[in-house]
Amino acid sequence: MTACFCPVFVERKVKTEGRRCAEEVKIMTFSAKYLNSVIHPLGIYFKKITGMKGWKIGMKYEFKGNRGNFYMENPDLTSYLYFPLANESGVMSCVSPDLGGDSKMDQNSFLMPPVSCENLHNDKSSRNVWCRIDGSTLWSLTGRSSWQQAQKFSENKEPMAVEAGFMHHKITRTSDQIGIKGEISSLVPATGESVELMKIQIENTSSQYKSFQIITAIPLYARSADNIRDHRHVTSLLHRIKTKSSGVIVTPTMTFDERGHKPNFRAYGVFGGSESQGPVGYFPVLEDFIGEGGSLENPKALQERQLKPEKENFKTGGYEALGGLCFQECRVGPKEKITYVVAMGYGNTEDELIQNCSQFLSERAFDRCWEQTAEYWNHKVNVRLKTGNPAFDLWMRWVSFQPMLRRIYGCSFLPHHDYGKGGRGWRDLWQDCLALLMMNPAGVRQMLIDNFGGVRMDGTNATIIGNRQGEFVADRNNITRVWMDHGVWPFLTTELYIHQTGDLKILLEKNSYFKDMQVCRGEDKDIQWKTEDGERLRDGRGRIYSGTVLEHLLVQNLTSFYDVGEYNHIRIRGADWNDALDMAAQRGESVAFTCMYGYNLKGLAVFLEELKAQGVAEFEMAEEVRLLLAEDPAVYDDIRRKQEILKDYCRTCSHHVSGKRAVVKAVDLQADLLSKASWIYHHIRQTEWIDSKEGYGWYNGYYDNSGNRVEGETKAGVRMMLTSQVFSLMSGVAEDPQVKDIVKAADALLYRKDIGGYRLNTDFHEVKMDLGRMFGFAYGHKENGAVFSHMATMFGNALYRRNASGEGYHALLSLFEHCSNSEKSRIYPGIPEYVDAGGRGMYHYLTGAASWYLVTVVTQMFGVRGHYGNLIFKPQLIKEQFDEHCQAWVSMEFAGKSLKVLYKNPRNLDPDAYRITSVTVNGIPCHCPGEEWIIKREELLKLPDQELHTIMVELN
Ligand code: G1P
């Protein structure tokens, strides 16, 4: 009997929510839970029905141990699952539960054919490993035979499971029918070799002797992702294929690009063996292996009575290649196992490729590498937590790991991220540093200084980021796009850096400015600029001009201050944080980010005060920047005048700067910044608050290209955007009593628990061509009304900053509860970019949300953070977050020391009821002067290195 005959009546119902149609499958007669409990005793039936649409599929992972490793049964019954395997030397792989996915080193070096999300289930290319049993029965260890596929939803579905930890992944599959169990462990070595490894192990689970023969069938695509639909066939003609030293090697003769073909040196290969044997033959050509009419899931070559693989030193060319390794047929007794290791590798020469792969071709070498890899990443994810919710603590390990993945993969190279070429955008670059500041602060200083080299003198910045730190590339396609939020992020990251480290003097470090053809904030071109001039701004005498980090920040924030539209808020131009608000370049304004520019101007003034206290009373800056300072504040209301000032300034520095320096007094500069900041705060408070008749209110954050206010209670319905609330709260534009009103409005209009919490916006019921492409997306998806993790997390962060601990926790908890419930989110542990209308986590792993989540948990929820380098404690943990001993702790790096901050809350109070009563370091009481509980950096620096120091904080 198959699942199709289950006695269940399924009704498809069209549910209408607003104008959104969601198709829902409802199980009418039995709830799935009830059915499971009835049928479960029969065991087998439970397994049989798990894949049925609408059924509770029971795909829950369990954490094992304390590293975040997890175990999940039958992940092959969840679509779109993938897992990252990579290292810091450039290998980027991903594997699905049936070992689909791909492996590459960059856009132009894909070892396997590139996959995007739909290829995960539609493609037949995978890391297939076949076992021929007793010379006839064929079994795929990954379940990728057409007959195993056909049985997936029947009683014959083979049980399989995945177990995984950072950068290592193991699948297990059994067939009771055959009496066989297969395991494939996959990893990319943390030690940096350019390989992906698989350990293949087969066990005879029957009571008779059997003969097993293993054959791998891994397509060797060996070229650029572009060629998937740009001369796919022609580029296979470049392939030179040979069998050698336990492997199949493909070295294309050239890389194909009609703008200029280039010789190719990169060699790709699949190698295999064990302690005692290598392959006995090879299937190096894909079409020979699949045979006429066959496929990779039903290969004809393996159905021959006698296999006819090629021998070593076989050579051919001009075909799609295959990593087809054929091992010796072995007789295997009951409970006995056979093991092989396969290496899929890259090399700049064939010798290098062979060297990279051959060192791993034994079980011992593989097992050592498995341990090293697991250890390396476990050590690297060095923020740890313990709260009353162990699942949260372990899930946080994955969230903390995600920023590392984004440094490796950029925003490309995982199946949903099928765009870009591995780079990260400007805002991602800065926000990813936030997580680094939590985990590995040591290298951040230089990284920040280098990143400032991407700022243009008009306050905009390079948008193409090179491979090396501090390398920015001119856009030779001349696509002019200015994102108005870009100027906001560098200050936020620098602010956190200064507080975590106390290194205020970074503001006085110098770097150059980026230069290309774009000038006047994307409105003009500098036709005098030539590529040969280089990508750095020069002065009138042709010398590269350098200014301080402070000057860069001033340039970014002051130019924005003047770049206003008809409502006197900063123009949105190409878009703001929401990339999909991209159709309002002429008249659109982003009030949301104007709030943050206000915050930055105020924050800069605060740093100047501190610098003054440290004896820095004046600053040198480019003479031109003075144009943006010391205007009569009366000008701030005069939109036309502001625009003129900006234009004049941009003209003075559009080809080069004069090189003349002005000296500005800290007091004057500070006064100027503060007056600008307060003007912004006042202006937004006066003009953008929306008072709803429902008894709550919120801030309007946008004007569209028709010059209309976007949010409010309009004729078309209620329009509210989360971003506007996040930044009005975070900046402090929203006044204290407004905090609760905003939360009430967000709860009423945006919150949906069943998809992870706060959505990005209400349904506008309009394809708003005068605001952005997001309105073309179906409602509930991506930037149009999904629960977009990045903004939902920043909402939590903003609420904590406003001391709304319970509300902040609620925002973060809703996301965690949804994402970590794999039955609903259908992802492995971690935070996805967003949760779609049906509750699925989308674009897993590579998201700025992870950095923000981590920073929020450490610095706000636990309230462990720096204040000019000293350590302060402002816990906002609510009572349910403490464990059974009324304790919670976080361990992290701070001031170069490993610290564990342990909170004790013996009376189990909430943040509004508790206060700190004592602090000890390694048992020795701290004497904190004044109200604040603070440990001076000097004290921390005295602690020995290489030890974990416990700071105990009593709450009462
Ligand atoms: C992604 C982009 C980010 C952009 C956001 C909204 O978000 O990487 O730059 O601001 O979409 O359009 P992420 O998932 O990285 O947070």
CSV table of C-alpha atoms and ligand atoms in Angstrom, one decimal, residues 406 411 417 419 425-429 431-432 483 485-486 489 576-581 593 760 773 782-783 788-791 794 832-834 842-843 845-850 852, ligand 1:
chain,number,residue,atom,x,y,z
A,406,ARG,CA,29.3,35.5,4.4
A,411,CYS,CA,26.4,37.2,-1.2
A,417,HIS,CA,22.1,33.3,-3.9
A,419,TYR,CA,23.5,36.3,-8.4
A,425,GLY,CA,27.9,45.1,-1.1
A,426,TRP,CA,29.1,48.2,0.8
A,427,ARG,CA,26.5,47.9,3.6
A,428,ASP,CA,27.2,44.2,4.0
A,429,LEU,CA,30.9,44.9,4.3
A,431,GLN,CA,27.7,45.3,9.0
A,432,ASP,CA,29.6,42.0,8.8
A,483,TRP,CA,22.1,54.0,-2.3
A,485,ASP,CA,21.7,54.5,3.3
A,486,HIS,CA,25.4,53.7,2.5
A,489,TRP,CA,26.7,52.1,8.2
A,576,ASP,CA,18.1,52.8,0.8
A,577,TRP,CA,18.7,49.6,2.8
A,578,ASN,CA,15.7,48.1,1.1
A,579,ASP,CA,17.3,47.5,-2.3
A,580,ALA,CA,13.9,47.0,-3.8
A,581,LEU,CA,12.8,50.6,-3.2
A,593,PHE,CA,17.5,56.8,7.1
A,760,LEU,CA,8.5,44.3,6.6
A,773,ARG,CA,10.3,46.8,-7.6
A,782,LYS,CA,11.2,39.0,0.2
A,783,GLU,CA,11.2,42.8,0.5
A,788,PHE,CA,12.8,39.9,6.7
A,789,SER,CA,15.2,38.8,9.4
A,790,HIS,CA,17.6,41.7,9.1
A,791,MET,CA,15.0,44.3,9.8
A,794,MET,CA,17.2,45.4,14.0
A,832,PRO,CA,17.6,32.9,6.8
A,833,GLU,CA,17.4,36.1,5.0
A,834,TYR,CA,13.6,36.0,5.2
A,842,MET,CA,14.6,31.6,2.3
A,843,TYR,CA,18.2,32.4,1.3
A,845,TYR,CA,23.0,31.4,5.8
A,846,LEU,CA,24.2,34.5,3.9
A,847,THR,CA,22.4,37.4,5.6
A,848,GLY,CA,23.3,40.5,7.5
A,849,ALA,CA,20.7,39.5,10.0
A,850,ALA,CA,23.1,37.1,11.6
A,852,TRP,CA,22.9,42.0,14.0
B,1,G1P,C1,19.9,41.7,1.7
B,1,G1P,C2,21.2,42.4,1.2
B,1,G1P,C3,21.2,43.8,2.0
B,1,G1P,C4,19.9,44.5,1.7
B,1,G1P,C5,18.7,43.7,2.0
B,1,G1P,C6,17.4,44.3,1.7
B,1,G1P,O1,19.9,41.6,3.0
B,1,G1P,O2,22.3,41.7,1.5
B,1,G1P,O3,22.3,44.5,1.6
B,1,G1P,O4,19.9,45.6,2.5
B,1,G1P,O5,18.8,42.4,1.3
B,1,G1P,O6,17.2,44.6,0.4
B,1,G1P,P1,20.6,40.5,4.0
B,1,G1P,O7,19.9,39.3,3.9
B,1,G1P,O8,22.0,40.5,3.7
B,1,G1P,O9,20.4,41.1,5.4
